[in-house]
Short mmCIF file of C-alpha atoms and ligand atoms in Angstrom, two decimals:
data_model
loop_
_atom_site.label_atom_id
_atom_site.label_comp_id
_atom_site.label_asym_id
_atom_site.label_seq_id
_atom_site.Cartn_x
_atom_site.Cartn_y
_atom_site.Cartn_z
CA MET A 1 -16.71 -13.67 -12.86
CA ASP A 2 -17.49 -15.46 -9.64
CA ARG A 3 -14.37 -15.23 -7.46
CA GLU A 4 -14.93 -18.67 -5.96
CA LYS A 5 -14.59 -20.22 -9.40
CA TYR A 6 -11.84 -20.31 -11.94
CA GLY A 7 -12.31 -19.57 -15.59
CA ILE A 8 -11.82 -21.88 -18.55
CA LEU A 9 -12.12 -20.78 -22.17
CA ILE A 10 -12.69 -23.37 -24.89
CA VAL A 11 -11.72 -22.25 -28.39
CA ASP A 12 -12.84 -24.47 -31.23
CA ASP A 13 -14.58 -23.79 -34.52
CA GLU A 14 -16.70 -26.95 -34.23
CA GLU A 15 -19.75 -26.35 -32.16
CA SER A 16 -20.14 -30.04 -31.26
CA ILE A 17 -16.69 -30.06 -29.66
CA ARG A 18 -17.33 -26.85 -27.73
CA ARG A 19 -20.54 -28.32 -26.40
CA LEU A 20 -18.96 -31.66 -25.54
CA LEU A 21 -16.09 -30.06 -23.61
CA GLN A 22 -18.32 -27.60 -21.83
CA LYS A 23 -20.52 -30.43 -20.67
CA GLU A 24 -17.79 -32.88 -19.73
CA LEU A 25 -15.51 -30.46 -17.91
CA ALA A 26 -18.27 -28.78 -15.95
CA ASN A 27 -18.04 -28.84 -12.20
CA SER A 28 -18.97 -26.47 -9.42
CA ARG A 29 -15.53 -24.81 -9.22
CA ARG A 30 -15.28 -23.95 -12.89
CA GLU A 31 -16.86 -21.32 -15.01
CA ILE A 32 -16.60 -22.37 -18.63
CA HIS A 33 -16.98 -20.15 -21.67
CA ALA A 34 -16.49 -20.89 -25.34
CA ALA A 35 -15.30 -19.02 -28.43
CA ALA A 36 -15.57 -20.08 -32.06
CA ASP A 37 -12.50 -18.37 -33.47
CA GLY A 38 -9.31 -16.54 -32.63
CA ALA A 39 -10.72 -13.03 -32.71
CA GLU A 40 -13.55 -13.92 -30.36
CA ALA A 41 -11.13 -15.75 -28.08
CA LEU A 42 -8.78 -12.77 -27.79
CA ALA A 43 -11.63 -10.42 -27.04
CA MET A 44 -12.92 -12.74 -24.32
CA VAL A 45 -9.53 -13.28 -22.78
CA ARG A 46 -9.20 -9.54 -22.29
CA ASN A 47 -12.64 -9.13 -20.88
CA HIS A 48 -12.89 -12.03 -18.50
CA TRP A 49 -10.52 -13.51 -16.07
CA PHE A 50 -9.50 -16.96 -17.33
CA GLU A 51 -6.90 -19.24 -15.86
CA VAL A 52 -7.00 -21.95 -18.53
CA VAL A 53 -7.57 -21.89 -22.28
CA ILE A 54 -8.18 -25.05 -24.25
CA MET A 55 -7.76 -24.40 -27.95
CA ASP A 56 -7.81 -26.17 -31.24
CA LEU A 57 -4.65 -25.84 -33.29
CA TRP A 58 -6.56 -25.32 -36.48
CA LEU A 59 -8.74 -22.32 -36.20
CA PRO A 60 -10.25 -20.64 -39.25
CA ASP A 61 -9.02 -17.10 -38.74
CA VAL A 62 -5.56 -17.31 -37.21
CA SER A 63 -2.39 -18.98 -38.34
CA ASP A 64 -1.10 -21.92 -36.38
CA LEU A 65 0.47 -20.65 -33.23
CA GLU A 66 -0.32 -17.01 -33.48
CA LEU A 67 -3.27 -17.19 -31.13
CA LEU A 68 -1.21 -18.99 -28.50
CA ILE A 69 1.44 -16.29 -28.68
CA ARG A 70 -1.08 -13.50 -28.49
CA ILE A 71 -2.94 -14.97 -25.56
CA ARG A 72 0.24 -15.56 -23.57
CA GLU A 73 1.41 -12.07 -24.41
CA SER A 74 -1.89 -10.62 -23.40
CA ILE A 75 -2.33 -12.45 -20.08
CA PRO A 76 0.91 -14.14 -19.03
CA HIS A 77 -0.53 -16.18 -16.19
CA ILE A 78 -2.98 -18.05 -18.44
CA GLU A 79 -2.10 -21.66 -19.21
CA VAL A 80 -2.97 -22.91 -22.68
CA ILE A 81 -3.78 -26.52 -23.54
CA MET A 82 -3.68 -27.35 -27.25
CA ILE A 83 -6.01 -29.78 -29.00
CA THR A 84 -4.24 -31.58 -31.81
CA GLY A 85 -5.13 -34.13 -34.48
CA HIS A 86 -3.04 -36.96 -35.90
CA GLY A 87 0.21 -35.90 -37.41
CA ASP A 88 0.42 -32.64 -35.51
CA VAL A 89 3.29 -33.75 -33.31
CA ASP A 90 5.81 -31.29 -34.70
CA ILE A 91 3.55 -28.38 -34.27
CA ALA A 92 2.56 -29.53 -30.79
CA VAL A 93 6.20 -29.57 -29.79
CA GLU A 94 6.61 -26.11 -31.21
CA ALA A 95 3.59 -24.97 -29.19
CA MET A 96 5.14 -26.28 -25.98
CA LYS A 97 8.30 -24.33 -26.73
CA LEU A 98 6.20 -21.22 -27.09
CA GLY A 99 4.72 -21.70 -23.67
CA ALA A 100 1.74 -24.02 -24.14
CA TYR A 101 1.12 -26.03 -20.99
CA ASP A 102 0.32 -29.35 -22.63
CA PHE A 103 -1.50 -30.85 -25.59
CA ILE A 104 -4.17 -33.47 -25.98
CA ARG A 105 -5.03 -35.49 -29.05
CA LYS A 106 -8.37 -36.06 -30.62
CA PRO A 107 -10.32 -38.21 -29.86
CA PHE A 108 -10.16 -37.05 -26.28
CA ASP A 109 -9.41 -39.05 -23.24
CA LEU A 110 -11.70 -36.90 -21.12
CA ASP A 111 -10.36 -38.06 -17.75
CA ARG A 112 -6.88 -37.13 -18.80
CA LEU A 113 -8.04 -33.76 -20.08
CA ASP A 114 -9.76 -33.12 -16.78
CA LEU A 115 -6.54 -33.81 -14.94
CA ILE A 116 -4.46 -31.61 -17.24
CA VAL A 117 -6.94 -28.77 -16.79
CA GLU A 118 -6.69 -29.07 -13.02
CA LYS A 119 -2.90 -29.00 -13.07
CA ALA A 120 -2.82 -26.10 -15.51
CA HIS A 121 -5.10 -24.20 -13.17
CA GLN A 122 -2.74 -24.82 -10.24
CA ARG A 123 0.17 -23.52 -12.25
CA ALA A 124 -1.75 -20.45 -13.40
CA LEU A 125 -2.61 -19.66 -9.80
CA LEU A 126 0.98 -20.03 -8.72
CA SER A 127 2.44 -17.80 -11.40
CA ARG A 128 -0.14 -15.14 -10.68
CA GLU A 129 0.58 -15.34 -6.98
CA ASN A 130 4.30 -14.95 -7.66
CA ALA A 131 3.70 -11.96 -9.90
CA MET A 132 1.53 -10.37 -7.21
CA LEU A 133 4.10 -10.99 -4.51
CA ARG A 134 6.78 -9.37 -6.62
CA HIS A 135 4.69 -6.21 -6.68
CA SER A 136 3.59 -6.29 -3.11
CA THR A 137 5.89 -5.69 -0.17
CA SER A 138 7.56 -8.12 2.17
CA GLN A 139 5.60 -7.02 5.20
CA GLY A 140 2.43 -8.05 3.35
CA LYS A 141 1.26 -10.78 5.69
CA ASP A 142 2.54 -9.45 9.00
CA GLN A 143 -0.07 -8.27 11.39
CA VAL A 144 0.20 -4.51 11.69
CA ARG A 145 -0.58 -2.66 14.90
CA PHE A 146 -2.15 0.74 15.07
CA ILE A 147 -1.46 1.91 18.59
CA GLY A 148 -3.04 4.87 20.32
CA ASN A 149 -5.90 5.76 22.62
CA SER A 150 -6.40 9.38 21.72
CA GLN A 151 -9.83 10.31 20.40
CA ALA A 152 -8.27 10.91 16.97
CA ILE A 153 -6.87 7.38 16.80
CA ARG A 154 -10.08 5.84 18.09
CA ASP A 155 -12.03 7.70 15.42
CA ILE A 156 -9.66 6.41 12.75
CA GLN A 157 -9.95 2.85 14.05
CA PHE A 158 -13.70 3.18 13.76
CA LEU A 159 -13.43 4.48 10.18
CA ILE A 160 -11.07 1.65 9.21
CA ASP A 161 -13.50 -0.97 10.51
CA LYS A 162 -16.39 0.63 8.67
CA VAL A 163 -14.68 1.25 5.35
CA ALA A 164 -12.62 -1.96 5.07
CA PRO A 165 -15.46 -4.21 3.87
CA ALA A 166 -16.80 -1.60 1.45
CA ARG A 167 -15.33 -1.39 -2.03
CA ILE A 168 -14.93 2.36 -2.21
CA PRO A 169 -11.57 4.04 -2.73
CA VAL A 170 -9.98 5.63 0.34
CA LEU A 171 -7.58 8.55 0.49
CA ILE A 172 -5.26 8.54 3.50
CA THR A 173 -3.59 11.85 4.34
CA GLY A 174 -1.14 13.07 6.94
CA GLU A 175 2.45 14.18 7.46
CA SER A 176 5.36 11.89 6.78
CA GLY A 177 5.79 9.05 9.28
CA VAL A 178 2.33 9.45 10.74
CA GLY A 179 1.09 5.94 9.90
CA LYS A 180 -0.48 6.13 6.43
CA ASP A 181 1.02 2.80 5.40
CA VAL A 182 -0.24 1.23 8.59
CA VAL A 183 -3.78 2.40 7.89
CA ALA A 184 -3.65 1.16 4.28
CA ARG A 185 -2.49 -2.28 5.43
CA LEU A 186 -5.21 -2.49 8.05
CA ILE A 187 -7.90 -1.63 5.53
CA HIS A 188 -6.63 -4.34 3.19
CA GLN A 189 -6.26 -6.93 5.95
CA ARG A 190 -9.81 -6.37 7.13
CA SER A 191 -11.29 -6.39 3.63
CA PRO A 192 -12.77 -9.36 1.77
CA LEU A 193 -9.71 -9.21 -0.51
CA ALA A 194 -7.25 -9.94 2.28
CA ALA A 195 -6.37 -13.40 0.94
CA ASN A 196 -4.48 -11.78 -1.94
CA PRO A 197 -1.39 -9.66 -1.37
CA MET A 198 -1.92 -5.92 -1.57
CA ILE A 199 -0.12 -4.40 -4.56
CA VAL A 200 1.82 -1.29 -3.55
CA LYS A 201 3.30 1.40 -5.74
CA ASN A 202 4.89 4.66 -4.71
CA CYS A 203 3.97 7.11 -7.46
CA ALA A 204 7.10 9.16 -6.78
CA THR A 205 9.11 6.30 -8.28
CA LEU A 206 7.16 6.31 -11.54
CA GLN A 207 9.01 7.76 -14.48
CA LYS A 208 6.79 10.31 -16.14
CA GLU A 209 6.92 8.79 -19.62
CA LEU A 210 6.47 5.25 -18.38
CA ALA A 211 3.84 5.84 -15.71
CA ARG A 212 0.94 4.95 -17.97
CA SER A 213 2.56 1.74 -19.10
CA GLU A 214 3.47 0.73 -15.54
CA LEU A 215 -0.10 1.11 -14.42
CA PHE A 216 -1.95 -0.21 -17.42
CA GLY A 217 0.64 -2.27 -19.29
CA HIS A 218 1.47 -1.99 -22.97
CA THR A 219 1.49 -3.98 -26.18
CA LYS A 220 4.60 -4.86 -28.10
CA GLY A 221 5.77 -2.01 -30.31
CA SER A 222 3.37 0.52 -28.84
CA PHE A 223 6.24 2.94 -28.25
CA THR A 224 9.98 3.05 -28.78
CA GLY A 225 11.56 0.60 -26.42
CA ALA A 226 8.42 -1.51 -25.98
CA ASP A 227 10.07 -4.67 -27.25
CA GLU A 228 7.64 -6.95 -25.52
CA SER A 229 4.14 -6.53 -24.31
CA ARG A 230 3.82 -6.12 -20.58
CA GLU A 231 1.22 -6.39 -17.89
CA GLY A 232 0.51 -3.36 -15.76
CA LEU A 233 -0.05 -3.04 -12.04
CA LEU A 234 -3.81 -3.02 -12.49
CA SER A 235 -3.60 -6.51 -13.87
CA PHE A 236 -1.54 -7.73 -10.89
CA ALA A 237 -3.97 -6.09 -8.52
CA HIS A 238 -7.03 -7.86 -9.91
CA ASP A 239 -9.14 -9.24 -7.06
CA SER A 240 -6.96 -7.41 -4.57
CA THR A 241 -6.08 -3.96 -3.26
CA LEU A 242 -3.95 -1.49 -5.20
CA PHE A 243 -2.29 0.98 -2.85
CA LEU A 244 -0.94 4.01 -4.71
CA ASP A 245 1.28 5.89 -2.30
CA GLU A 246 2.25 9.53 -2.83
CA ILE A 247 -0.61 9.89 -5.29
CA GLY A 248 0.18 13.61 -5.53
CA GLU A 249 3.17 12.60 -7.66
CA LEU A 250 1.15 10.72 -10.27
CA PRO A 251 1.62 12.53 -13.59
CA LEU A 252 -1.42 14.62 -14.43
CA GLU A 253 -1.82 12.96 -17.84
CA VAL A 254 -2.42 9.58 -16.26
CA GLN A 255 -4.88 10.75 -13.63
CA ALA A 256 -7.84 10.95 -16.02
CA SER A 257 -7.27 7.39 -17.21
CA LEU A 258 -7.02 6.15 -13.66
CA LEU A 259 -10.23 7.95 -12.81
CA ARG A 260 -11.87 6.10 -15.67
CA ALA A 261 -10.57 2.79 -14.36
CA LEU A 262 -11.99 3.63 -10.93
CA GLU A 263 -15.37 4.48 -12.33
CA THR A 264 -15.86 1.81 -14.95
CA GLY A 265 -13.68 -1.04 -13.71
CA THR A 266 -12.05 -1.16 -17.14
CA TYR A 267 -8.81 0.11 -18.63
CA ARG A 268 -6.76 -0.08 -21.79
CA ARG A 269 -3.18 -1.11 -22.22
CA VAL A 270 -0.99 1.41 -24.03
CA GLY A 271 -1.31 0.59 -27.74
CA GLU A 272 -4.49 -1.40 -27.37
CA LYS A 273 -8.06 -0.48 -28.27
CA GLU A 274 -9.88 -3.16 -26.38
CA GLU A 275 -10.82 -2.63 -22.79
CA ARG A 276 -9.92 -5.04 -20.03
CA LYS A 277 -11.99 -5.64 -16.95
CA VAL A 278 -10.59 -5.65 -13.44
CA ASN A 279 -11.90 -5.89 -9.94
CA ILE A 280 -9.74 -3.70 -7.71
CA ARG A 281 -10.02 -1.92 -4.37
CA TYR A 282 -8.04 1.32 -4.54
CA LEU A 283 -6.25 3.01 -1.66
CA PHE A 284 -4.32 6.26 -1.99
CA ALA A 285 -2.02 8.15 0.33
CA THR A 286 -0.36 11.53 0.25
CA ASN A 287 1.32 14.03 2.53
CA ARG A 288 0.42 16.83 0.15
CA HIS A 289 -2.59 19.04 0.37
CA LEU A 290 -4.34 17.86 -2.77
CA ALA A 291 -7.00 20.58 -2.76
CA ASP A 292 -4.16 23.12 -3.12
CA GLU A 293 -2.62 21.07 -5.91
CA VAL A 294 -5.99 21.14 -7.70
CA GLU A 295 -6.13 24.90 -7.25
CA LYS A 296 -2.69 25.26 -8.77
CA GLY A 297 -3.67 23.08 -11.71
CA ARG A 298 -1.28 20.30 -10.72
CA PHE A 299 -3.90 17.72 -9.85
CA ASN A 300 -6.98 16.60 -11.79
CA GLU A 301 -10.02 18.04 -10.07
CA ALA A 302 -12.50 15.27 -10.94
CA PHE A 303 -9.99 12.63 -9.87
CA PHE A 304 -9.44 14.46 -6.59
CA HIS A 305 -13.15 14.59 -5.81
CA ARG A 306 -13.53 10.91 -6.61
CA ILE A 307 -10.71 9.76 -4.32
CA ASN A 308 -11.47 12.30 -1.64
CA ALA A 309 -15.03 11.01 -1.26
CA PHE A 310 -13.82 8.90 1.64
CA SER A 311 -10.70 10.24 3.26
CA ILE A 312 -8.93 9.48 6.50
CA GLU A 313 -6.74 12.19 7.90
CA ILE A 314 -4.14 11.12 10.44
CA PRO A 315 -3.16 13.97 12.76
CA SER A 316 0.51 14.55 13.49
CA LEU A 317 1.99 13.12 16.67
CA LYS A 318 2.35 16.52 18.28
CA GLN A 319 -1.40 16.96 18.00
CA ARG A 320 -2.01 13.79 19.98
CA LYS A 321 0.74 13.62 22.55
CA GLU A 322 -1.52 11.64 24.84
CA ASP A 323 -0.68 8.64 22.62
CA LEU A 324 3.03 8.93 23.49
CA PRO A 325 3.13 6.81 26.66
CA LEU A 326 1.34 3.89 24.93
CA LEU A 327 3.47 4.19 21.81
CA VAL A 328 6.68 4.33 23.84
CA ASP A 329 5.64 1.20 25.76
CA TYR A 330 4.69 -0.52 22.55
CA PHE A 331 8.01 0.20 20.84
CA LEU A 332 10.01 -0.68 23.97
CA THR A 333 8.41 -4.11 23.88
CA ALA A 334 8.26 -4.58 20.12
CA LEU A 335 11.87 -3.51 19.53
CA SER A 336 13.40 -5.19 22.55
CA PRO A 337 15.92 -7.63 21.11
CA ASP A 338 15.77 -10.18 23.92
CA ASN A 339 12.50 -9.53 25.72
CA THR A 340 14.26 -7.37 28.30
CA SER A 341 11.82 -4.98 29.87
CA TYR A 342 12.96 -1.39 29.82
CA ARG A 343 12.10 1.41 32.18
CA ILE A 344 12.20 4.99 31.13
CA VAL A 345 13.10 7.59 33.78
CA ASP A 346 10.74 10.52 34.36
CA ARG A 347 13.05 13.18 32.99
CA ALA A 348 13.57 11.23 29.77
CA MET A 349 9.84 10.75 29.47
CA SER A 350 9.23 14.46 29.91
CA CYS A 351 11.72 15.17 27.12
CA ILE A 352 9.76 12.79 24.94
CA LEU A 353 6.53 14.51 25.91
CA SER A 354 7.76 18.03 25.27
CA TYR A 355 9.53 17.32 21.98
CA ASN A 356 7.44 18.17 18.94
CA TRP A 357 8.21 15.11 16.76
CA PRO A 358 8.49 16.52 13.24
CA GLY A 359 9.14 13.00 11.93
CA ASN A 360 6.12 11.64 13.78
CA ILE A 361 5.87 7.95 14.71
CA ARG A 362 8.73 6.94 12.45
CA GLU A 363 11.03 9.29 14.35
CA LEU A 364 9.72 8.02 17.69
CA ARG A 365 10.36 4.46 16.63
CA ASN A 366 13.95 5.32 15.67
CA VAL A 367 14.55 7.20 18.92
CA ILE A 368 13.31 4.26 20.98
CA GLU A 369 15.35 1.80 18.96
CA ARG A 370 18.47 3.87 19.64
CA SER A 371 17.67 4.32 23.30
CA ILE A 372 17.37 0.57 23.79
CA ILE A 373 20.92 0.16 22.52
CA LEU A 374 22.19 2.86 24.88
CA ALA A 375 20.18 1.73 27.91
CA GLU A 376 22.03 0.54 30.97
CA ASN A 377 20.54 -2.24 33.04
CA GLY A 378 17.25 -1.73 31.30
CA ILE A 379 17.08 1.92 32.34
CA ILE A 380 16.54 4.58 29.72
CA SER A 381 17.70 7.98 30.91
CA GLU A 382 18.05 11.31 29.13
CA ARG A 383 21.53 10.24 28.08
CA CYS A 384 19.97 7.59 25.84
CA LEU A 385 18.02 10.20 23.89
CA PRO A 386 19.46 12.24 21.02
CA ARG A 387 21.10 15.41 22.36
CA GLU A 388 19.18 17.77 20.11
CA MET A 389 16.01 16.31 21.50
CA VAL A 390 16.97 16.90 25.11
CA GLU A 391 18.17 20.40 24.32
CA SER A 392 15.08 21.26 22.38
CA ALA A 393 12.97 19.89 25.23
CA GLU A 394 14.82 22.17 27.70
CA HIS A 395 14.39 25.02 25.28
CA THR A 396 10.67 24.37 24.96
CA GLU A 397 10.37 24.10 28.73
CA ALA A 398 12.18 27.40 29.22
CA VAL A 399 9.96 29.10 26.70
CA LEU A 400 6.79 27.48 27.75
CA THR A 401 6.67 27.55 31.54
CA LEU A 402 5.91 30.90 33.01
CA GLU A 403 7.76 30.02 36.19
CA SER A 404 11.03 29.31 34.48
CA VAL A 405 10.70 32.55 32.51
CA GLU A 406 10.27 34.40 35.80
CA LYS A 407 13.22 32.59 37.37
CA GLN A 408 15.50 33.47 34.43
CA HIS A 409 14.36 37.08 34.60
CA ILE A 410 15.06 37.40 38.36
CA LEU A 411 18.50 35.84 37.91
CA LYS A 412 19.33 38.31 35.16
CA LEU A 413 18.26 41.33 37.25
CA LEU A 414 20.15 40.11 40.31
CA ASP A 415 23.19 39.78 38.18
CA PHE A 416 22.66 43.25 36.71
CA HIS A 417 22.34 44.82 40.19
CA GLY A 418 25.37 42.94 41.49
CA GLY A 419 23.25 40.80 43.81
CA ASN A 420 21.47 43.76 45.38
CA ARG A 421 18.05 42.45 46.38
CA GLN A 422 16.48 45.82 47.22
CA LYS A 423 17.25 47.20 43.75
CA THR A 424 16.15 44.00 42.09
CA ALA A 425 12.79 44.13 43.92
CA GLU A 426 12.34 47.77 42.94
CA THR A 427 13.04 47.07 39.27
CA LEU A 428 10.61 44.19 39.37
CA GLY A 429 8.02 46.37 41.06
CA ILE A 430 7.50 43.93 43.93
CA SER A 431 8.16 44.08 47.67
CA ARG A 432 11.36 42.66 49.17
CA LYS A 433 9.23 40.11 50.98
CA THR A 434 7.74 38.83 47.72
CA LEU A 435 11.19 38.68 46.16
CA TYR A 436 12.50 36.58 49.08
CA ARG A 437 9.57 34.22 48.66
CA LYS A 438 10.35 33.83 44.97
CA LEU A 439 14.07 33.32 45.62
CA ASN A 440 13.11 30.63 48.01
CA GLN A 441 10.68 29.06 45.57
CA TYR A 442 13.26 28.95 42.78
CA ALA A 443 16.03 27.88 45.16
CA ILE A 444 18.15 30.90 44.24
CA GLU A 445 20.88 31.43 46.83
N1 LIG B 1 -0.26 4.06 15.43
C1 LIG B 1 0.83 3.32 15.22
N2 LIG B 1 1.10 2.27 16.00
C2 LIG B 1 2.23 1.56 15.83
N3 LIG B 1 3.15 1.82 14.89
C3 LIG B 1 2.93 2.85 14.06
C4 LIG B 1 1.77 3.66 14.19
N4 LIG B 1 1.82 4.62 13.24
C5 LIG B 1 2.97 4.43 12.58
N5 LIG B 1 3.65 3.37 13.05
C6 LIG B 1 4.98 2.92 12.60
O1 LIG B 1 5.72 4.08 12.28
C7 LIG B 1 6.47 3.94 11.08
C8 LIG B 1 6.02 4.94 10.05
O2 LIG B 1 4.68 4.72 9.68
P1 LIG B 1 4.19 4.71 8.15
O3 LIG B 1 5.23 4.10 7.27
O4 LIG B 1 2.84 4.11 8.10
O5 LIG B 1 4.13 6.28 7.88
P2 LIG B 1 3.64 7.05 6.56
O6 LIG B 1 2.60 8.00 7.00
O7 LIG B 1 3.28 6.08 5.51
O8 LIG B 1 4.95 7.88 6.19
P3 LIG B 1 5.46 8.42 4.75
O9 LIG B 1 4.63 9.61 4.41
O10 LIG B 1 6.87 8.79 4.99
O11 LIG B 1 5.30 7.30 3.79
C9 LIG B 1 6.26 2.49 10.67
O12 LIG B 1 7.32 1.73 11.20
C10 LIG B 1 4.95 2.12 11.31
O13 LIG B 1 4.88 0.74 11.54
MG1 LIG B 2 4.17 5.68 3.69
#
């Protein structure tokens, strides 16, 4: 269905009425379809994306209000307008109680019907928007920043710009805290679907037995505990992006069905035979090595190849330390509570540069946030950094610089020989003159 238009379904067994309504309600923002009976209507509701249904109370194949109930159960955001004859007041009232939006009597006041349809459409939009927002995250509309000037980050920025407008699924990989969420948000924000909120689900939070139902929805009574029918995430994500985080945790049994949804654009609710159509852009993220998981039989191979067709790998922070100065600046500004500008002393900066950041950017963000609190007069010194970090930086320095290794070694030997420089030089296999030069260089008294 054309995304610029909204869908109306007219359900009436009389062809003349279907024709009349189709003709009279037509305008450029509406796409109008018609069904002759309840069975056809239900099938169409599942296959198209309607906002408004206008239906006759007296249909040949379904009892009174059953169709209304089944439509609302099937697609909760749809608003239903009932067509009633004389003497149907009681049943019309009953219909309203069951969730019908309004009713209109025959013969029609077409202007009034037009107005009711418009209002019903507004309400359908609103309830769908609310449902989507409930499944998206609060940061949805904030502008996200992806800071960095390393080649790796520039390559990723290029990939994001290229892939955002395309519809293909993207797999984002990288260690924890490396920026996978940021990349997913950027892709969504730069895609043609950006007007709708991105639907986000962390697969690690899915209960194994309920995962299928959470994704695809279920019908009433389809399993023990399914007291009501329910929409799944795919339905909320229609015309938007579905971001499945930690996809490595998605139960194996559900992966094949999701692969089918990716390939055909259709899915089935648990307990339902009919397929439903959706238009979704899929994003996936994981910090697992999925190829290994496939090897071990823990991840569906075909599904892996499908989602891995376009992947973006974000390198860890220690592999792109050249991004640190920019990131530090960025967080110092972004996290500054009162626009104070902070200065970071050289020694603190070298700790930051030599630390290996196992928690990646998330850890850096936390460290900067903490250092801002501990800063004095806007100056961030080593004292404002976590102690383990400073110690590990010293440790790394000691291990890594040849000079400091040499200095430690000379100090040890001097100590061993009771300060005797001649013996120390001999043990080291160097001349006394060279030793004096080194003592001088390392400021050893
Ligand atoms: N390049 C970047 N520029 C600015 N902020 C970033 C960047 N990368 C990550 N961040 C910030 O770092 C934090 C962690 O990033 P994010 O949540 O995207 O990591 P992740 O890879 O999804 O981690 P996890 O695997 O734990 O879910 C967030 O606050 C995010 O805004
Ligand atoms: Mg994440």
